[in-house]
Amino acid sequence: MEIKADTLAIDGGTPVRSRPWPRWPIFDETEEQAILEVVRSGKWWSVEGTKVREFEEAFARFQDAQFAVCVTNGTAALEVALRAAHIGCGDEVIVPPYTFIATATAVLSVGATPVFVDVEEESLNIDPTKIEEAITPRTRAIIPVHIAGCPADMDGVLEVARKHNLLVIEDAAQAHAAEWKGTKVGAIGDMGCFSFQASKNLNAGEGGAVLTNNPHWADQVWSVHNVGRVRGGRWYEHHVLGSNFRMTEFQAAILLAQLKRLPEQTERRTQNAHRLTEMLSQIPGIRPPRPDPRVTRHAYHLYIFRYDKNHFGGRPREDFLKALNAEGIPCSAGYVPLYKERVFLNRPISKDLCQLSTLKDYSKVQCPVCERACYEEAVWLYQNMLLGDERDIEDIATAVAKVQRAFTR
């Protein structure tokens, strides 16, 4: 059988790409020396060491915030922020369904109930115009997620929150360096939560932080993350229910080194994302991301474009993903709507929740914009792919165009 040059790799053709993508994480002797310094100091925890405090100050400054408290991971950051706000049994927290599961399970972990509100068509962030109809007398907070590194409509979220006296806790786990109207996210609301997990644009394997401009919330977060202690108090003096969520000196040492790399990496991702958007815009059936003009910096932790099967011979997105992966372009469908996860559908998980009587019947939740993105349209590319050169970006567009031609022959 003759194999034509344009035959898809999944059908036996030659893939567009065979060379590796830029590695992640990026590191050198700087990180090695930072770890060695901590090892030799013998001060491996933040109570005795200086690295965590140094990183907290540097990261807060970088993100246009006044205060930062580092914790063990991004999931813990969300839980700590909720506990600091005394959100718990009987309370409701509004969240989007298009996000990592921790956004909602952190709410469950403090005994409160997550209430899902659909996302915007373009950004896939929570839709502020749909929040108000989900507010009840039990509602205490809104958690807007800056998905993929694209800031949510913070003007819209804050307008609703202030009208109803609700807290705004930003989930900025994917949004290091992202900006809304010239201000970096994380302290635009009352508090903001970041992750430094291995895949993130700023990473130490694991880690997290809570940012705020409010000294009251900073003190509350610090207390919750440090077993209920108070700043300046005695070591065995505990005022609130907290736990040990402290970051180690090793994580902070790596983060200090990685933070210095972040501005250049962010700029490179931005430039390559713009190149890719220009190229993909020319391919029928592909809709690249078009951020709100008020988004002055998209962090591009993910590059999410949309697939329209009507321009691909009616082939479902799953066929497209398989074909594109075979061409050497790593991609995936991403999330499912959180309310479709078994943790929300299996009612027995609520046995340990103090607000059992108020737990929602998530089988009845419908968020059509989210569901369409999850099951039909969204295609994820990963942040390290945007750290390459022009040839890397051309390979992505070439592969997408190749699949489009093949599916419509």
Short mmCIF file of C-alpha atoms in Angstrom, two decimals:
data_model
loop_
_atom_site.label_atom_id
_atom_site.label_comp_id
_atom_site.label_asym_id
_atom_site.label_seq_id
_atom_site.Cartn_x
_atom_site.Cartn_y
_atom_site.Cartn_z
CA MET A 1 0.00 0.00 0.00
CA GLU A 2 1.35 3.41 -0.95
CA ILE A 3 1.59 5.86 1.93
CA LYS A 4 1.19 9.45 0.75
CA ALA A 5 3.16 12.28 2.32
CA ASP A 6 0.00 13.75 3.83
CA THR A 7 -1.19 10.46 5.34
CA LEU A 8 -1.89 10.85 9.04
CA ALA A 9 0.60 9.26 11.40
CA ILE A 10 -2.26 7.39 13.07
CA ASP A 11 -2.89 5.77 9.67
CA GLY A 12 0.75 4.85 9.09
CA GLY A 13 2.12 8.14 7.78
CA THR A 14 5.13 10.10 8.98
CA PRO A 15 4.40 12.26 12.03
CA VAL A 16 4.90 16.00 11.73
CA ARG A 17 7.17 15.97 14.76
CA SER A 18 9.57 13.48 16.30
CA ARG A 19 11.94 15.73 18.26
CA PRO A 20 11.36 16.33 21.99
CA TRP A 21 9.58 19.32 23.45
CA PRO A 22 11.28 21.72 25.88
CA ARG A 23 11.86 19.96 29.18
CA TRP A 24 10.05 20.91 32.36
CA PRO A 25 11.07 21.94 34.94
CA ILE A 26 13.97 24.10 33.80
CA PHE A 27 16.83 24.21 36.29
CA ASP A 28 20.60 24.34 36.60
CA GLU A 29 23.26 24.68 39.28
CA THR A 30 21.37 27.64 40.77
CA GLU A 31 18.67 25.35 42.15
CA GLU A 32 21.27 22.75 43.13
CA GLN A 33 23.27 25.28 45.12
CA ALA A 34 20.11 26.64 46.75
CA ILE A 35 19.20 23.18 48.03
CA LEU A 36 22.75 22.50 49.15
CA GLU A 37 22.78 25.76 51.10
CA VAL A 38 19.67 24.71 53.02
CA VAL A 39 21.06 21.23 53.69
CA ARG A 40 24.30 22.63 55.07
CA SER A 41 22.50 25.21 57.19
CA GLY A 42 20.74 22.50 59.18
CA LYS A 43 17.67 24.75 59.26
CA TRP A 44 15.22 22.79 57.19
CA TRP A 45 11.94 24.20 58.48
CA SER A 46 10.55 27.70 58.26
CA VAL A 47 10.51 28.30 62.02
CA GLU A 48 14.31 28.40 62.11
CA GLY A 49 15.17 29.16 58.49
CA THR A 50 14.86 32.29 56.36
CA LYS A 51 14.02 30.99 52.87
CA VAL A 52 10.25 30.72 53.33
CA ARG A 53 9.98 34.26 54.67
CA GLU A 54 12.25 35.52 51.91
CA PHE A 55 10.11 33.86 49.25
CA GLU A 56 6.87 35.08 50.82
CA GLU A 57 8.10 38.65 50.59
CA ALA A 58 9.43 38.23 47.05
CA PHE A 59 6.32 36.48 45.72
CA ALA A 60 3.93 38.97 47.32
CA ARG A 61 5.91 41.81 45.78
CA PHE A 62 5.94 40.08 42.38
CA GLN A 63 2.17 39.53 42.44
CA ASP A 64 1.32 43.10 43.54
CA ALA A 65 0.22 41.93 46.98
CA GLN A 66 1.13 43.08 50.49
CA PHE A 67 1.14 39.71 52.24
CA ALA A 68 1.86 36.08 51.39
CA VAL A 69 1.74 32.94 53.53
CA CYS A 70 3.32 29.83 52.05
CA VAL A 71 1.70 26.44 52.58
CA THR A 72 2.21 22.82 51.57
CA ASN A 73 0.30 22.90 48.27
CA GLY A 74 -2.38 24.71 46.30
CA THR A 75 -5.19 22.54 47.66
CA ALA A 76 -4.10 23.41 51.19
CA ALA A 77 -4.02 27.10 50.21
CA LEU A 78 -7.71 26.98 49.33
CA GLU A 79 -8.62 25.13 52.51
CA VAL A 80 -6.55 27.48 54.68
CA ALA A 81 -8.18 30.55 53.10
CA LEU A 82 -11.65 29.12 53.69
CA ARG A 83 -10.85 28.21 57.30
CA ALA A 84 -9.34 31.66 57.86
CA ALA A 85 -12.67 33.15 56.77
CA HIS A 86 -14.52 30.84 59.20
CA ILE A 87 -16.45 29.25 56.36
CA GLY A 88 -17.85 25.87 57.36
CA CYS A 89 -20.97 23.93 58.28
CA GLY A 90 -24.10 25.19 56.56
CA ASP A 91 -22.28 27.71 54.37
CA GLU A 92 -22.28 27.72 50.57
CA VAL A 93 -19.44 28.77 48.28
CA ILE A 94 -19.95 29.53 44.59
CA VAL A 95 -17.42 27.88 42.27
CA PRO A 96 -17.08 27.20 38.54
CA PRO A 97 -17.36 23.60 37.29
CA TYR A 98 -14.49 23.97 34.81
CA THR A 99 -11.47 23.68 37.10
CA PHE A 100 -9.28 21.24 38.99
CA ILE A 101 -11.26 19.32 41.57
CA ALA A 102 -9.51 20.97 44.55
CA THR A 103 -11.46 24.19 43.96
CA ALA A 104 -14.62 22.39 45.04
CA THR A 105 -13.30 19.67 47.36
CA ALA A 106 -11.56 22.30 49.49
CA VAL A 107 -15.03 23.67 50.14
CA LEU A 108 -16.25 20.21 51.12
CA SER A 109 -13.19 19.74 53.33
CA VAL A 110 -14.21 22.63 55.58
CA GLY A 111 -17.78 21.33 55.79
CA ALA A 112 -19.33 23.83 53.38
CA THR A 113 -21.24 23.18 50.16
CA PRO A 114 -19.91 24.05 46.68
CA VAL A 115 -22.50 25.58 44.36
CA PHE A 116 -21.61 25.39 40.67
CA VAL A 117 -22.14 28.33 38.30
CA ASP A 118 -21.54 27.97 34.56
CA VAL A 119 -18.61 29.55 32.74
CA GLU A 120 -18.22 32.15 30.01
CA GLU A 121 -18.23 30.93 26.43
CA GLU A 122 -14.90 32.49 25.53
CA SER A 123 -12.71 32.39 28.65
CA LEU A 124 -14.16 29.27 30.35
CA ASN A 125 -13.97 31.27 33.59
CA ILE A 126 -16.97 31.72 35.88
CA ASP A 127 -19.70 33.85 34.30
CA PRO A 128 -20.45 36.82 36.61
CA THR A 129 -23.86 37.32 35.00
CA LYS A 130 -24.96 33.90 36.29
CA ILE A 131 -23.66 34.20 39.86
CA GLU A 132 -26.49 36.21 41.35
CA GLU A 133 -29.14 33.59 40.61
CA ALA A 134 -27.10 31.05 42.61
CA ILE A 135 -26.84 33.20 45.75
CA THR A 136 -28.86 32.11 48.79
CA PRO A 137 -28.89 33.23 52.44
CA ARG A 138 -26.24 30.56 53.04
CA THR A 139 -23.76 31.93 50.48
CA ARG A 140 -20.52 33.18 52.03
CA ALA A 141 -17.97 33.40 49.23
CA ILE A 142 -17.19 33.18 45.52
CA ILE A 143 -14.10 31.39 44.20
CA PRO A 144 -13.33 32.64 40.68
CA VAL A 145 -10.71 30.50 38.96
CA HIS A 146 -8.22 32.02 36.53
CA ILE A 147 -8.31 28.96 34.34
CA ALA A 148 -5.27 28.17 32.18
CA GLY A 149 -3.72 31.41 33.43
CA CYS A 150 -6.42 33.66 31.96
CA PRO A 151 -7.83 36.05 34.58
CA ALA A 152 -11.54 35.79 35.29
CA ASP A 153 -13.76 38.86 34.94
CA MET A 154 -12.81 40.29 38.32
CA ASP A 155 -14.83 43.46 37.78
CA GLY A 156 -17.98 41.44 37.32
CA VAL A 157 -17.23 39.05 40.18
CA LEU A 158 -16.40 41.84 42.62
CA GLU A 159 -19.51 43.82 41.69
CA VAL A 160 -21.75 40.89 42.63
CA ALA A 161 -19.69 40.04 45.71
CA ARG A 162 -19.77 43.57 47.11
CA LYS A 163 -23.50 43.87 46.45
CA HIS A 164 -24.17 40.75 48.53
CA ASN A 165 -21.34 41.15 51.06
CA LEU A 166 -19.53 38.01 49.92
CA LEU A 167 -15.85 37.18 50.15
CA VAL A 168 -13.86 36.66 46.95
CA ILE A 169 -11.14 34.02 47.16
CA GLU A 170 -9.25 33.81 43.88
CA ASP A 171 -8.05 30.41 42.71
CA ALA A 172 -4.89 31.53 40.95
CA ALA A 173 -3.23 28.10 40.95
CA GLN A 174 -2.55 28.38 37.21
CA ALA A 175 -2.09 32.14 37.00
CA HIS A 176 1.37 33.16 38.19
CA ALA A 177 2.18 36.57 36.61
CA ALA A 178 -1.29 36.90 35.06
CA GLU A 179 -2.74 40.42 35.09
CA TRP A 180 -6.21 41.93 35.11
CA LYS A 181 -6.22 45.59 33.99
CA GLY A 182 -2.51 45.94 34.79
CA THR A 183 -2.67 44.37 38.26
CA LYS A 184 -1.46 40.86 38.91
CA VAL A 185 -4.08 38.44 40.15
CA GLY A 186 -4.16 36.95 43.63
CA ALA A 187 -4.92 39.98 45.77
CA ILE A 188 -7.59 41.64 43.64
CA GLY A 189 -10.19 39.85 45.74
CA ASP A 190 -9.98 39.33 49.50
CA MET A 191 -7.52 36.44 49.23
CA GLY A 192 -5.86 34.49 46.44
CA CYS A 193 -4.51 30.95 46.34
CA PHE A 194 -1.55 29.71 44.30
CA SER A 195 -0.04 26.32 43.57
CA PHE A 196 3.62 25.45 43.02
CA GLN A 197 2.95 21.86 41.97
CA ALA A 198 5.30 20.32 39.41
CA SER A 199 3.32 21.23 36.29
CA LYS A 200 2.83 24.88 37.25
CA ASN A 201 4.64 27.80 35.62
CA LEU A 202 6.31 28.44 38.99
CA ASN A 203 7.03 25.16 40.71
CA ALA A 204 8.92 23.36 43.46
CA GLY A 205 7.36 19.95 42.98
CA GLU A 206 4.71 20.87 45.53
CA GLY A 207 3.83 24.00 47.45
CA GLY A 208 1.27 26.76 47.66
CA ALA A 209 0.61 30.26 48.94
CA VAL A 210 -2.24 32.51 50.06
CA LEU A 211 -1.97 36.20 49.12
CA THR A 212 -3.92 39.17 50.43
CA ASN A 213 -3.74 42.92 50.88
CA ASN A 214 -5.68 42.74 54.14
CA PRO A 215 -3.60 42.40 57.34
CA HIS A 216 -6.54 40.76 59.13
CA TRP A 217 -6.77 37.96 56.57
CA ALA A 218 -2.97 37.64 56.55
CA ASP A 219 -2.96 37.05 60.30
CA GLN A 220 -5.88 34.61 60.12
CA VAL A 221 -4.23 32.61 57.32
CA TRP A 222 -0.91 32.54 59.18
CA SER A 223 -2.65 31.23 62.29
CA VAL A 224 -4.57 28.49 60.47
CA HIS A 225 -1.47 27.32 58.60
CA ASN A 226 0.59 27.19 61.81
CA VAL A 227 -1.59 24.99 64.07
CA GLY A 228 -3.65 27.92 65.35
CA ARG A 229 -0.74 29.90 66.76
CA VAL A 230 -0.76 33.70 66.70
CA ARG A 231 2.02 35.95 65.52
CA GLY A 232 4.14 37.00 68.48
CA GLY A 233 2.44 34.52 70.79
CA ARG A 234 3.95 31.69 72.79
CA TRP A 235 4.89 28.48 70.99
CA TYR A 236 2.27 26.47 72.86
CA GLU A 237 -0.48 29.07 72.54
CA HIS A 238 -3.24 28.18 70.07
CA HIS A 239 -6.20 30.47 69.41
CA VAL A 240 -8.00 28.86 66.46
CA LEU A 241 -8.43 25.44 64.91
CA GLY A 242 -5.56 25.05 62.49
CA SER A 243 -3.11 22.46 61.25
CA ASN A 244 0.48 22.18 60.10
CA PHE A 245 0.40 23.50 56.55
CA ARG A 246 3.91 25.00 56.70
CA MET A 247 6.19 24.97 53.65
CA THR A 248 9.73 23.62 54.03
CA GLU A 249 12.90 25.62 53.46
CA PHE A 250 13.79 23.29 50.57
CA GLN A 251 10.68 24.23 48.61
CA ALA A 252 11.22 27.93 49.22
CA ALA A 253 14.85 27.73 48.13
CA ILE A 254 13.84 26.24 44.79
CA LEU A 255 11.02 28.76 44.38
CA LEU A 256 13.35 31.70 44.92
CA ALA A 257 15.48 30.45 42.05
CA GLN A 258 12.48 29.64 39.86
CA LEU A 259 10.88 33.03 40.48
CA LYS A 260 13.84 34.73 38.83
CA ARG A 261 13.19 32.71 35.68
CA LEU A 262 9.45 33.40 35.58
CA PRO A 263 9.34 36.84 33.87
CA GLU A 264 11.38 35.73 30.86
CA GLN A 265 9.49 32.44 30.61
CA THR A 266 6.16 34.26 30.81
CA GLU A 267 7.17 36.61 28.02
CA ARG A 268 8.29 33.70 25.85
CA ARG A 269 5.02 31.85 26.41
CA THR A 270 3.09 35.00 25.54
CA GLN A 271 4.97 35.60 22.30
CA ASN A 272 4.65 31.99 21.20
CA ALA A 273 0.97 31.89 22.16
CA HIS A 274 0.34 34.93 19.98
CA ARG A 275 2.18 33.26 17.08
CA LEU A 276 0.16 30.10 17.53
CA THR A 277 -3.12 32.01 17.70
CA GLU A 278 -2.31 33.75 14.44
CA MET A 279 -1.56 30.42 12.74
CA LEU A 280 -4.52 28.49 14.14
CA SER A 281 -6.91 31.30 13.20
CA GLN A 282 -6.36 30.35 9.57
CA ILE A 283 -7.53 26.75 10.02
CA PRO A 284 -11.27 26.11 9.56
CA GLY A 285 -12.95 24.72 12.64
CA ILE A 286 -10.30 25.88 15.10
CA ARG A 287 -11.02 28.74 17.52
CA PRO A 288 -7.93 29.90 19.42
CA PRO A 289 -8.22 31.74 22.75
CA ARG A 290 -9.28 35.39 22.54
CA PRO A 291 -8.85 36.92 26.00
CA ASP A 292 -10.97 39.81 27.25
CA PRO A 293 -9.20 43.13 26.43
CA ARG A 294 -9.04 43.76 30.19
CA VAL A 295 -6.71 40.76 30.49
CA THR A 296 -3.36 42.50 30.25
CA ARG A 297 -1.36 39.32 30.82
CA HIS A 298 -2.44 35.73 30.16
CA ALA A 299 -0.05 33.36 31.94
CA TYR A 300 -0.67 30.50 29.46
CA HIS A 301 -0.30 27.67 31.92
CA LEU A 302 -2.43 25.99 29.29
CA TYR A 303 -3.18 26.96 25.73
CA ILE A 304 -6.82 25.96 25.23
CA PHE A 305 -8.32 26.13 21.76
CA ARG A 306 -11.75 24.97 20.59
CA TYR A 307 -12.55 22.27 18.05
CA ASP A 308 -15.60 22.35 15.79
CA LYS A 309 -16.30 18.92 14.31
CA ASN A 310 -18.46 20.47 11.58
CA HIS A 311 -15.25 21.61 9.88
CA PHE A 312 -13.56 18.25 10.43
CA GLY A 313 -15.88 15.96 8.53
CA GLY A 314 -18.11 15.50 11.55
CA ARG A 315 -15.39 13.56 13.36
CA PRO A 316 -15.67 13.76 17.17
CA ARG A 317 -13.02 15.56 19.18
CA GLU A 318 -11.64 12.25 20.49
CA ASP A 319 -10.62 11.31 16.93
CA PHE A 320 -8.90 14.67 16.54
CA LEU A 321 -6.99 14.25 19.82
CA LYS A 322 -5.77 10.78 18.86
CA ALA A 323 -4.65 12.01 15.45
CA LEU A 324 -2.89 15.09 16.81
CA ASN A 325 -1.06 13.09 19.49
CA ALA A 326 0.10 10.66 16.83
CA GLU A 327 1.58 13.59 14.91
CA GLY A 328 3.85 14.29 17.90
CA ILE A 329 1.74 17.05 19.43
CA PRO A 330 0.83 16.22 23.06
CA CYS A 331 -2.74 17.29 23.77
CA SER A 332 -5.76 16.29 25.80
CA ALA A 333 -9.44 17.01 26.38
CA GLY A 334 -8.83 18.38 29.87
CA TYR A 335 -11.47 18.44 32.58
CA VAL A 336 -14.92 16.97 32.91
CA PRO A 337 -17.55 19.12 34.67
CA LEU A 338 -16.77 18.77 38.36
CA TYR A 339 -20.36 17.97 39.28
CA LYS A 340 -20.05 14.86 37.09
CA GLU A 341 -17.21 13.49 39.21
CA ARG A 342 -18.16 10.52 41.37
CA VAL A 343 -17.11 12.33 44.52
CA PHE A 344 -20.14 14.59 44.00
CA LEU A 345 -22.54 12.00 42.61
CA ASN A 346 -21.93 9.30 45.24
CA ARG A 347 -24.02 10.55 48.13
CA PRO A 348 -22.36 8.27 50.74
CA ILE A 349 -19.32 10.57 50.73
CA SER A 350 -21.42 13.08 52.63
CA LYS A 351 -21.57 10.94 55.78
CA ASP A 352 -18.75 12.84 57.43
CA LEU A 353 -19.97 16.28 56.39
CA CYS A 354 -21.66 18.22 59.14
CA GLN A 355 -24.04 19.88 56.69
CA LEU A 356 -25.47 16.64 55.29
CA SER A 357 -28.98 18.08 55.15
CA THR A 358 -27.88 20.94 52.88
CA LEU A 359 -25.72 18.96 50.46
CA LYS A 360 -26.81 19.57 46.89
CA ASP A 361 -28.14 16.91 44.55
CA TYR A 362 -25.41 17.37 41.96
CA SER A 363 -27.05 14.96 39.52
CA LYS A 364 -29.47 17.79 38.69
CA VAL A 365 -26.81 20.42 37.96
CA GLN A 366 -26.57 21.61 34.37
CA CYS A 367 -23.91 23.97 33.04
CA PRO A 368 -24.26 23.77 29.25
CA VAL A 369 -21.29 25.96 28.32
CA CYS A 370 -18.99 23.93 30.54
CA GLU A 371 -20.37 20.62 29.28
CA ARG A 372 -19.94 21.57 25.64
CA ALA A 373 -16.33 22.58 26.27
CA CYS A 374 -15.57 19.44 28.27
CA TYR A 375 -17.20 16.90 25.98
CA GLU A 376 -16.96 18.40 22.51
CA GLU A 377 -14.70 21.41 22.04
CA ALA A 378 -11.77 22.08 24.37
CA VAL A 379 -8.27 20.99 23.38
CA TRP A 380 -5.38 21.49 25.78
CA LEU A 381 -1.76 22.18 24.94
CA TYR A 382 0.76 22.44 27.78
CA GLN A 383 2.84 25.38 28.96
CA ASN A 384 6.26 23.84 28.25
CA MET A 385 5.30 23.59 24.57
CA LEU A 386 5.21 27.40 24.50
CA LEU A 387 8.79 27.66 25.74
CA GLY A 388 10.24 26.49 22.44
CA ASP A 389 11.17 28.26 19.22
CA GLU A 390 9.22 29.25 16.12
CA ARG A 391 9.66 25.79 14.64
CA ASP A 392 7.91 24.26 17.65
CA ILE A 393 4.93 26.54 17.17
CA GLU A 394 4.88 25.87 13.44
CA ASP A 395 4.82 22.12 14.13
CA ILE A 396 1.64 22.50 16.18
CA ALA A 397 -0.15 24.49 13.49
CA THR A 398 1.14 22.21 10.72
CA ALA A 399 -0.14 19.13 12.52
CA VAL A 400 -3.57 20.65 13.18
CA ALA A 401 -3.88 21.67 9.53
CA LYS A 402 -2.78 18.20 8.41
CA VAL A 403 -5.49 16.55 10.50
CA GLN A 404 -8.09 19.03 9.24
CA ARG A 405 -7.26 18.22 5.60
CA ALA A 406 -7.32 14.48 6.24
CA PHE A 407 -10.65 14.56 8.06
CA THR A 408 -12.33 16.53 5.26
CA ARG A 409 -10.99 14.58 2.28
#
